[in-house]
GROMACS .gro file of C-alpha atoms in nm:
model
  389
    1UNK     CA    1   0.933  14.204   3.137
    2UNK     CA    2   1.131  14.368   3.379
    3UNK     CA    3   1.238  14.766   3.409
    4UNK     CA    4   1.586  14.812   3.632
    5UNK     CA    5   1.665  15.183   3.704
    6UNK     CA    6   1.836  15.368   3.926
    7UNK     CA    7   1.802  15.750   3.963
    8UNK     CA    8   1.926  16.008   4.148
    9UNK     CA    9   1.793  16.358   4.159
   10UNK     CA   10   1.926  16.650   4.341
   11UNK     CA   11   1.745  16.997   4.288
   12UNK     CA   12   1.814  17.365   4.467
   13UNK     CA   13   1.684  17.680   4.412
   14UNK     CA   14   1.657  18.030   4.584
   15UNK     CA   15   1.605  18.349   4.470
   16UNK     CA   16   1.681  18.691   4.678
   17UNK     CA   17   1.482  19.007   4.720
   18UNK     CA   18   1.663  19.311   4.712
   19UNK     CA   19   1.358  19.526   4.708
   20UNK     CA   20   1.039  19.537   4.599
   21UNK     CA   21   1.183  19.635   4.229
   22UNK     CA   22   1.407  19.344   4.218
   23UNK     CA   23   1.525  19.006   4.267
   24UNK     CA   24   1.820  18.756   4.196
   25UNK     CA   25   1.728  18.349   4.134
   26UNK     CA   26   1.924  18.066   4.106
   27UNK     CA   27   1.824  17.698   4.021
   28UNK     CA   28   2.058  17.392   4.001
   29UNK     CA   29   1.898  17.058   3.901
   30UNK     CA   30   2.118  16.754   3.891
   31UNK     CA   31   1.995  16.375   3.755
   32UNK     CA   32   2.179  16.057   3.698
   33UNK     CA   33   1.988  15.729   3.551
   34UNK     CA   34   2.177  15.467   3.556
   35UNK     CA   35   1.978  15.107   3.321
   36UNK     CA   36   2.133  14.782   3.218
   37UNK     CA   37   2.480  14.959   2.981
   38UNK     CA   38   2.348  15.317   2.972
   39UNK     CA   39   2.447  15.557   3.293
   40UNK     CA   40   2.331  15.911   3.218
   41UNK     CA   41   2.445  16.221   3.433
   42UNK     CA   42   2.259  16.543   3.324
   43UNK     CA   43   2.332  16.896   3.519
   44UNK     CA   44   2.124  17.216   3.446
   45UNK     CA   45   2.182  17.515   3.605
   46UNK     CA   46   2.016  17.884   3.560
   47UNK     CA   47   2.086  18.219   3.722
   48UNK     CA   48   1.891  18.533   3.645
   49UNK     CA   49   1.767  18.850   3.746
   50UNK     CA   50   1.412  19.014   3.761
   51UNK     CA   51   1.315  19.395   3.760
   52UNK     CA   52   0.994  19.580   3.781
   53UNK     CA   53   1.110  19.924   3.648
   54UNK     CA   54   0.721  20.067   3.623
   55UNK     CA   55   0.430  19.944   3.771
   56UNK     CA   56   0.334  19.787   3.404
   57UNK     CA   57   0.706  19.689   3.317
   58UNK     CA   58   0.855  19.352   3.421
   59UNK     CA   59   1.203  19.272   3.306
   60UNK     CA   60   1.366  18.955   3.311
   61UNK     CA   61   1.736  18.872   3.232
   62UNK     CA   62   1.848  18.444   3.247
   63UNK     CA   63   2.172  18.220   3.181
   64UNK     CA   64   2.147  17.892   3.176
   65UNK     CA   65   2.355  17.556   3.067
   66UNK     CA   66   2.348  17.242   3.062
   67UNK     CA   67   2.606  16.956   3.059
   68UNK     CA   68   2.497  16.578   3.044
   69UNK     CA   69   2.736  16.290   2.988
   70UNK     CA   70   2.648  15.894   2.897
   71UNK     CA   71   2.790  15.608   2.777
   72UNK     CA   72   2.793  15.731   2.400
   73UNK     CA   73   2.676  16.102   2.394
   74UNK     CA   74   2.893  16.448   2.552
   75UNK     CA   75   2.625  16.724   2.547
   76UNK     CA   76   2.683  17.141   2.615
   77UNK     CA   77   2.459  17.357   2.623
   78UNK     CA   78   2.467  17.743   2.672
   79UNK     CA   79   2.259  18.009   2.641
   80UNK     CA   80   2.072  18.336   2.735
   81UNK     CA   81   1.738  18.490   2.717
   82UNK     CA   82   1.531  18.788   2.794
   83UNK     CA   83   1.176  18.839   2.861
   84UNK     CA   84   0.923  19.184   2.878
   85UNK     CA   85   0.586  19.181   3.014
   86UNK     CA   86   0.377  19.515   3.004
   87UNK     CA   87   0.064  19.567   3.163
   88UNK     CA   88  -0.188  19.865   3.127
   89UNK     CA   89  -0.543  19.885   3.236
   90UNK     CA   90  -0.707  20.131   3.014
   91UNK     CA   91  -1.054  20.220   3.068
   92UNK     CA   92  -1.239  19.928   3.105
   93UNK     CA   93  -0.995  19.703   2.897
   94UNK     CA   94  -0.661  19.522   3.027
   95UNK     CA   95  -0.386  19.532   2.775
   96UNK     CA   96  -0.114  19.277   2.811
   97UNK     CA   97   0.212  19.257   2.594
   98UNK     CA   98   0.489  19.059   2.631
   99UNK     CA   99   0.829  18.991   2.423
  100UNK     CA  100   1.063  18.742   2.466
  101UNK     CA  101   1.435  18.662   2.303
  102UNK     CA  102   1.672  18.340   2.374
  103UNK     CA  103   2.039  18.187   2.176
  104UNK     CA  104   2.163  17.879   2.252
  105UNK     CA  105   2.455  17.708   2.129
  106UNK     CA  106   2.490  17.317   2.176
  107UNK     CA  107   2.769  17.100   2.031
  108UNK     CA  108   2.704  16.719   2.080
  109UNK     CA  109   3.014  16.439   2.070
  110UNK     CA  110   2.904  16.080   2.005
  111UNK     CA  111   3.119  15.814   2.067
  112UNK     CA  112   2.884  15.615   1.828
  113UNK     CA  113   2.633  15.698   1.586
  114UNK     CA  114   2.377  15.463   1.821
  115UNK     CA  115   2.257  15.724   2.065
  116UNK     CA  116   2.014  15.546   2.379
  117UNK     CA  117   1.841  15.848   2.530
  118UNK     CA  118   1.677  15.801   2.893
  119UNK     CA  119   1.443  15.964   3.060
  120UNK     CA  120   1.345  16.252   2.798
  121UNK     CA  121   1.048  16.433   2.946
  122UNK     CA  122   0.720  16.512   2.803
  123UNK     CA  123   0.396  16.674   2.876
  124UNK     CA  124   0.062  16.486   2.727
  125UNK     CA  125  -0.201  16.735   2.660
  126UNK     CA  126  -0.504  16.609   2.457
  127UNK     CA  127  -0.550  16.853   2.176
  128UNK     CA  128  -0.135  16.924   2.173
  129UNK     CA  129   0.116  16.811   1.950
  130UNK     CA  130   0.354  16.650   2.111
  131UNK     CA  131   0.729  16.525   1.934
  132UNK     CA  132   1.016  16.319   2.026
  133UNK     CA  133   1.298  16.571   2.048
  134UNK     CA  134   1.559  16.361   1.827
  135UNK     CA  135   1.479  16.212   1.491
  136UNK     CA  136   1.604  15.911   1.283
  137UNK     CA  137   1.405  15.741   1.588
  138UNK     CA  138   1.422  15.312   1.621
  139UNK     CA  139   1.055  15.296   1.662
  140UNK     CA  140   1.091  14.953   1.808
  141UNK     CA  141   1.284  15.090   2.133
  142UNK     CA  142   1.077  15.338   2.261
  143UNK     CA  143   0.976  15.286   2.646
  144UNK     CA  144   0.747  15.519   2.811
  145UNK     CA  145   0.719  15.521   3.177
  146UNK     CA  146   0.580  15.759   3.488
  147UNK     CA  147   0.758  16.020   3.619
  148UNK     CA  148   0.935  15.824   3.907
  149UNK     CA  149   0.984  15.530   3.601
  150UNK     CA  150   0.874  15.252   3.780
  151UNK     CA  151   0.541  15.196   3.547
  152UNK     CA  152   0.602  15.065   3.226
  153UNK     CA  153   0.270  15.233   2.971
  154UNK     CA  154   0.179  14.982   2.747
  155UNK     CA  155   0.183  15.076   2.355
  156UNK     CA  156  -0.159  15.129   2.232
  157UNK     CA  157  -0.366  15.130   2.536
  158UNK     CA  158  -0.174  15.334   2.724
  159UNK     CA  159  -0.006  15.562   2.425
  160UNK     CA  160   0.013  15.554   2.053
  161UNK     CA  161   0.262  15.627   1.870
  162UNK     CA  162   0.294  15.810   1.518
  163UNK     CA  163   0.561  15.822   1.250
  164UNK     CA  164   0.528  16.151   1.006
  165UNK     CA  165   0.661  16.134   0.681
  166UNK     CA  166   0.952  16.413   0.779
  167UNK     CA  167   1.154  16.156   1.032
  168UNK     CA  168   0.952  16.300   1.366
  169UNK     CA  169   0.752  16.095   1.618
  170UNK     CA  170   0.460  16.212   1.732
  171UNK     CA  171   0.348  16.072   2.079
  172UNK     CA  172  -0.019  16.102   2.210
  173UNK     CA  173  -0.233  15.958   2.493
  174UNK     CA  174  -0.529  15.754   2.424
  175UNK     CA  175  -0.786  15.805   2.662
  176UNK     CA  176  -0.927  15.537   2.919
  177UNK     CA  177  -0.528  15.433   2.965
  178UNK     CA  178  -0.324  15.487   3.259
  179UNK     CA  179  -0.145  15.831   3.138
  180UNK     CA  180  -0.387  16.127   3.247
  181UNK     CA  181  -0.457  16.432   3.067
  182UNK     CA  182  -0.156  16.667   3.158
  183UNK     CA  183   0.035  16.367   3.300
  184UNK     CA  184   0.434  16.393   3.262
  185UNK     CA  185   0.573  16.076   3.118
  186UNK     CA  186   0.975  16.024   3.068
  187UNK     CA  187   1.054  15.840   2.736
  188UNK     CA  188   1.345  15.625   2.663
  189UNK     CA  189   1.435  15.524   2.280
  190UNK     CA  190   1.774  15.466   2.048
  191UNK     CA  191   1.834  15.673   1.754
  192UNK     CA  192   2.101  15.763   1.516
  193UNK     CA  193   2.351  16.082   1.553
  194UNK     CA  194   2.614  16.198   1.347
  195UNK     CA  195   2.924  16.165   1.556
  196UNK     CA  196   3.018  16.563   1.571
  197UNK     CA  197   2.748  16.825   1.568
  198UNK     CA  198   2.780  17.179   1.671
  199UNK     CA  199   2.461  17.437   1.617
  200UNK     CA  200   2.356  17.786   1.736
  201UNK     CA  201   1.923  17.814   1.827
  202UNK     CA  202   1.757  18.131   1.835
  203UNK     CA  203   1.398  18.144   1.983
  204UNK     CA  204   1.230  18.475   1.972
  205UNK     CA  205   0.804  18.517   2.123
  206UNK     CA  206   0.523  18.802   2.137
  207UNK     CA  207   0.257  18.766   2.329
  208UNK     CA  208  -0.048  19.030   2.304
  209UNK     CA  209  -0.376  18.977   2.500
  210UNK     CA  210  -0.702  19.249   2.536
  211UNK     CA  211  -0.913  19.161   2.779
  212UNK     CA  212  -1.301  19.345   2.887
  213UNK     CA  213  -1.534  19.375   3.139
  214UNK     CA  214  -1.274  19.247   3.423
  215UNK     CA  215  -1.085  19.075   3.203
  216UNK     CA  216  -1.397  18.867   3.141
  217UNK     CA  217  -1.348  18.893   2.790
  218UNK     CA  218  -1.032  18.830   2.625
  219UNK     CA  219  -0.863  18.846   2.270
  220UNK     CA  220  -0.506  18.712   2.250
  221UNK     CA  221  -0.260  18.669   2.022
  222UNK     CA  222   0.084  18.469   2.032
  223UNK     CA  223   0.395  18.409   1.807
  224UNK     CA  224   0.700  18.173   1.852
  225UNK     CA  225   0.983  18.149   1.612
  226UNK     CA  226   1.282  17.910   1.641
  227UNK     CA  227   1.514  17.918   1.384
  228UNK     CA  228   1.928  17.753   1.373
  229UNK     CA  229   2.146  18.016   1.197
  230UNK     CA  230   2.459  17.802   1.268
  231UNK     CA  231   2.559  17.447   1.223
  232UNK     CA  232   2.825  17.239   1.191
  233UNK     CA  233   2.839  16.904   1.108
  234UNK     CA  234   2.553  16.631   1.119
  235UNK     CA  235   2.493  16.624   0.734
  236UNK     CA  236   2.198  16.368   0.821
  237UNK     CA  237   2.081  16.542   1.144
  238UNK     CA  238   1.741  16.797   1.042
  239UNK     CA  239   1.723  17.038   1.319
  240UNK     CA  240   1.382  17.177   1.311
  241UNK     CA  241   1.272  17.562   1.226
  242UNK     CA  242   0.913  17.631   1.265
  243UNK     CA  243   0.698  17.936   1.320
  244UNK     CA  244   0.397  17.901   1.546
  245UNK     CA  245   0.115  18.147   1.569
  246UNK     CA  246  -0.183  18.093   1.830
  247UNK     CA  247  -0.479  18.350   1.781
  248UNK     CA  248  -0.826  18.337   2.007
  249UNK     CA  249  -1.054  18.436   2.280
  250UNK     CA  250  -1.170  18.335   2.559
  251UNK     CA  251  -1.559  18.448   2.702
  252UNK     CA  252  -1.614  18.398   3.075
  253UNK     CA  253  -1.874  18.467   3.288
  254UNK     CA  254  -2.045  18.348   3.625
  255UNK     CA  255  -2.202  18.014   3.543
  256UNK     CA  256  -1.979  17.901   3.240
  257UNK     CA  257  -1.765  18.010   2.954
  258UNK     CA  258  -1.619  17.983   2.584
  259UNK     CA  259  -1.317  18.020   2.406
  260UNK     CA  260  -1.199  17.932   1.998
  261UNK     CA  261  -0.819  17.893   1.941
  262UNK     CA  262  -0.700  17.869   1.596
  263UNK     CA  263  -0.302  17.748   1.537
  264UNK     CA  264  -0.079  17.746   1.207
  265UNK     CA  265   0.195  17.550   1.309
  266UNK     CA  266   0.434  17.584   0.986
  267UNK     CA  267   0.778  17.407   1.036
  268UNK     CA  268   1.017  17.208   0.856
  269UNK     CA  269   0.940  16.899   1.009
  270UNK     CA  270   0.562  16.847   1.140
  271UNK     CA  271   0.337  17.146   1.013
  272UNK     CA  272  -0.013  17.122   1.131
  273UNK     CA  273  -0.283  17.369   1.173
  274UNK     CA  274  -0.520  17.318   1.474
  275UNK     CA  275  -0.845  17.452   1.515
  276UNK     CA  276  -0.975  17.419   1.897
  277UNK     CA  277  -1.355  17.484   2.064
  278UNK     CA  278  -1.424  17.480   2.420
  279UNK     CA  279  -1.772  17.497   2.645
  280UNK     CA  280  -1.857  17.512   2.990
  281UNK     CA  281  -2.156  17.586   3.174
  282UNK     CA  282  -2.262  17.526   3.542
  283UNK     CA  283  -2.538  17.605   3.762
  284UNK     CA  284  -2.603  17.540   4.130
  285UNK     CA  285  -2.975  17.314   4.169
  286UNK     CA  286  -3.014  17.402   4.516
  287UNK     CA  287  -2.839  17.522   4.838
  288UNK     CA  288  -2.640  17.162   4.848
  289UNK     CA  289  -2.603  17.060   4.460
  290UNK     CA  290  -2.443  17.167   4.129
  291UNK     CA  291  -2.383  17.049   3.822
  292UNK     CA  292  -2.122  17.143   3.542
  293UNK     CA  293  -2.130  17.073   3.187
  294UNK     CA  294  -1.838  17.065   2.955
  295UNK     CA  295  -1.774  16.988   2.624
  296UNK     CA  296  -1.370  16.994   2.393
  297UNK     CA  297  -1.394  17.005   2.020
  298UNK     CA  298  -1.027  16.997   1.836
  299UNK     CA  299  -0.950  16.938   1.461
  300UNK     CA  300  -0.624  16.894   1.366
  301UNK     CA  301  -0.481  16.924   1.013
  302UNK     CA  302  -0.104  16.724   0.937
  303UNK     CA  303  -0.002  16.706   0.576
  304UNK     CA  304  -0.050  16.319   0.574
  305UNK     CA  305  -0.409  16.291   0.791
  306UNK     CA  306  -0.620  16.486   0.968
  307UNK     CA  307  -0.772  16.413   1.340
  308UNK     CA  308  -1.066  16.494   1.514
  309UNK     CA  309  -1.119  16.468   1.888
  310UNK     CA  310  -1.481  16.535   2.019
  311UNK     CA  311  -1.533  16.551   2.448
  312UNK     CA  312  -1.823  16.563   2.616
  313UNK     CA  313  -1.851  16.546   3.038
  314UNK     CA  314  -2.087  16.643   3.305
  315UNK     CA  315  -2.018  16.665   3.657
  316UNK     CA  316  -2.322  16.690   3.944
  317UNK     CA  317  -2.138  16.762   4.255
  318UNK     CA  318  -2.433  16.728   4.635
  319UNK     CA  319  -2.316  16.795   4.975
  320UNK     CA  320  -2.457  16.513   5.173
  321UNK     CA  321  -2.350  16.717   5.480
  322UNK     CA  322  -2.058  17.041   5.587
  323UNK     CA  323  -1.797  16.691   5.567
  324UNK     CA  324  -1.970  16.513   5.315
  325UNK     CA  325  -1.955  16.521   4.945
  326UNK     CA  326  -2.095  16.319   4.704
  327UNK     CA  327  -1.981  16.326   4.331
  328UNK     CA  328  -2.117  16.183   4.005
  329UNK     CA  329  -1.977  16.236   3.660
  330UNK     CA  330  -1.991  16.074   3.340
  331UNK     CA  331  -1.845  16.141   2.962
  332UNK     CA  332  -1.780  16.071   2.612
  333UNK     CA  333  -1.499  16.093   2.393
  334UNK     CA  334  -1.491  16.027   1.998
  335UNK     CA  335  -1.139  16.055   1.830
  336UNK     CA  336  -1.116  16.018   1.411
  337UNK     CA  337  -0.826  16.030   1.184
  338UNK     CA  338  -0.524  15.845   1.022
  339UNK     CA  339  -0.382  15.654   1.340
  340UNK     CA  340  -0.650  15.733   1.565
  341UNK     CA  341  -0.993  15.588   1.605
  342UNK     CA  342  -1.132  15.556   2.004
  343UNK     CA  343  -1.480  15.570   2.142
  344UNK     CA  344  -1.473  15.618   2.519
  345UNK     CA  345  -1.771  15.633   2.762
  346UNK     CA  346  -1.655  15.721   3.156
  347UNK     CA  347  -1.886  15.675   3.450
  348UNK     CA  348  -1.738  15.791   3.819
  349UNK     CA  349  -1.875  15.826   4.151
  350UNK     CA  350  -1.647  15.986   4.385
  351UNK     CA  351  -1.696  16.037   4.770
  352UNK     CA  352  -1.491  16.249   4.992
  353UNK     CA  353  -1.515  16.290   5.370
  354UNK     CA  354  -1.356  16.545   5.586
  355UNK     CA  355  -1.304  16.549   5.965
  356UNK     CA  356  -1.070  16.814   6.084
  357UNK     CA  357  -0.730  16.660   5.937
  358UNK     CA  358  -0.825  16.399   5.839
  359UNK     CA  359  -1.001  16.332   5.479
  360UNK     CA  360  -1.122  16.041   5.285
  361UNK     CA  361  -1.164  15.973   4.880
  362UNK     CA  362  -1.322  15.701   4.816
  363UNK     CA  363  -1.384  15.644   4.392
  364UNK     CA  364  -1.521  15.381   4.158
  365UNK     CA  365  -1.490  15.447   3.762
  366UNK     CA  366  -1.638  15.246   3.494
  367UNK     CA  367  -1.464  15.262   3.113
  368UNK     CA  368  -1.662  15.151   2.831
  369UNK     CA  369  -1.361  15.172   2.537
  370UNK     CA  370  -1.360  15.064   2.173
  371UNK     CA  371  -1.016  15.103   2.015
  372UNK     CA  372  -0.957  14.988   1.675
  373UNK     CA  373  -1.234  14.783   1.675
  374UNK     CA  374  -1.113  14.594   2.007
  375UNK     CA  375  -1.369  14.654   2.231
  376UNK     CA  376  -1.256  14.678   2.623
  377UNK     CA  377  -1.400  14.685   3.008
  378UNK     CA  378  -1.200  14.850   3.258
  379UNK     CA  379  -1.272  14.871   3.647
  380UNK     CA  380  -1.095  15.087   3.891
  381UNK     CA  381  -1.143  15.099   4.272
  382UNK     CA  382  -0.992  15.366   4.462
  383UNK     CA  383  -0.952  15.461   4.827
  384UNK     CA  384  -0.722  15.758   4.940
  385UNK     CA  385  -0.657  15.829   5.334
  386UNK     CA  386  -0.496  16.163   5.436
  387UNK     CA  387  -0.334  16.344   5.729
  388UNK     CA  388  -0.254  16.687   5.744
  389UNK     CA  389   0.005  16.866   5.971
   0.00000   0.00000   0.00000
């Protein structure tokens, strides 16, 4: 099929420094989608204010708001926040602590109860949960697309989608598709509003961290807490109150590294605890090659399944001459649970030359990719020319 869009997107920002203590910002951001019966003009603005009282102390003051109006949905938004960051080196150690505070009130209008969002934004992260912001969700109409939304992903291959039993979507990559790890994707969909809803959001965070040896050893700890003292209206809407506490550590040192992260995601709507490994190790062979090993273990517990991701990759870089480079890597990745069952094997071989501004990237990539039983092939050729001035 076909995807018509037009978009607009205006963004400005400065920020002034008064001295070396201080500074003023400002950020406007301005975007109207327009697709066949839904125009959408969204405008976010946020002023603020940052001071360095002490050496160790950073202070940070915000407003922001935002006002977006469609075809069937009026939407205000105001709030405020402040954030502390203290920094100390004692001894040989580094601590860190940091404390943050934000309210928010939003009242929503609906002309009908049929609400088509465009364009909501997203992060994929493999190992992150990642949620549809709205609920009551019409499965059937979700679109995801690039950032510029002029590539239409395609539903298991590209993404997969997951309903939990609370009303919330869940929205994850799959490897070996078009949508790379980190990649932004915007996400279009219908769902069902109350006509009048009015709430108040208060989002409060701490943030501690220890870190040895230069910081090459680090313990952290991290706590957010959203919570909706206030509502009005929307008997059917369930706004979501979780609290979300990260604990690990994180082991670097010359020629590779380690880290454990353990989360206890407990909310109203998609509790999960996570449990997270990672490995790295690297080593040059000679005066011209190195090669890197890595390897991403993540369990992940939801009250109706559980899912188990498993990454291993190696990367053996050799510098055919000062432009030259010559890369070869290669990897596995196993993913089990409810909704989720991939095996992916990855072969590249990358080239890049470099002659004064100019720079070449030339890459082939095999996929090997069994998912859900369907068992797939992919090729990709790449070539990438650049000038620099």
């Amino acid at each position: 099929g076909t995807n018509e869009l037009k978009n607009l997107i205006i963004d400005e920002a400065f920020r002034i420094q008064h001295s070396d203590q201080l500074e003023t910002f400002y950020r406007y951001n301005f975007s109207g989608q327009s697709v066949p019966s839904v125009s959408v003009h969204d405008h976010n603005i946020e002023v603020g204010l940052r001071h360095q009282l002490y050496e160790s102390l950073i202070s940070a003051v915000k407003v922001n708001g935002e006002f977006k109006d469609s075809n069937t949905l009026n939407q205000r938004v105001k709030g405020a926040s402040l954030e502390e960051d203290y920094q100390k080196h004692i001894g040989p150690s580094i601590l860190r602590l940091g404390w943050g505070y934000k309210y928010e009130q939003e009242r929503r209008q609906a002309e009908d109860s049929i609400i088509n969002i465009v364009n909501e934004n997203h992060t994929l992260i493999d190992g992150a949960v990642t949620l549809l912001n709205e609920t009551n969700v019409d499965v059937s109409t979700i679109v995801v697309t690039d950032a510029s939304g002029t590539t239409v992903y395609i539903k298991n291959f590209d993404y997969q989608i997951l309903e939990l039993s609370s009303g919330s979507i869940r929205l994850q990559r799959i490897s070996g598709g078009s949508i790379h790890n980190g990649g932004t994707v915007l996400v279009g969909y219908i769902f069902r509003l109350d006509p009048a809803l009015s709430f108040s959001t208060t989002q409060d965070n701490y943030r501690l961290s220890l870190g040895f040896f230069a910081d090459s050893l680090r313990f952290y700890y991290q706590l957010r807490r959203q919570g909706h003292p206030e509502q009005e209206g929307g008997q059917t809407t369930i706004l979501e109150n979780f609290d979300d506490t990260i604990t690990g550590y994180e082991w670097n040192w010359q020629n590779g590294g380690l880290s454990t992260e353990y989360e206890n995601y407990d909310s109203n709507l998609s509790p999960y605890q996570a449990l997270r490994f990672r490995e790295n190790v690297g080593w040059p062979l000679s005066s011209q090659s190195r090669l890197d090993l890595y390897a991403f273990q993540n369990f992940i517990n939801f009250e109706e399944y559980n899912q188990n991701n498993f990454e291993v990759r190696g990367d053996y870089a050799y510098r055919l001459s000062p432009s030259a480079v010559l890369n070869l890597e290669s990897g596995y990745r196993l993913q089990k649970g409810n909704g989720v069952d991939l095996k992916n094997y990855t072969s590249k071989i990358k080239y890049r030359l470099d002659f004064r501004a100019f720079s070449l990237d030339t890459r082939y990539e095999y996929q090997r990719e069994v998912f859900f039983g369907e068992f797939r092939q992919n090729h990709y050729f790449l070539s990438t020319f650049n000038r620099d001035f």
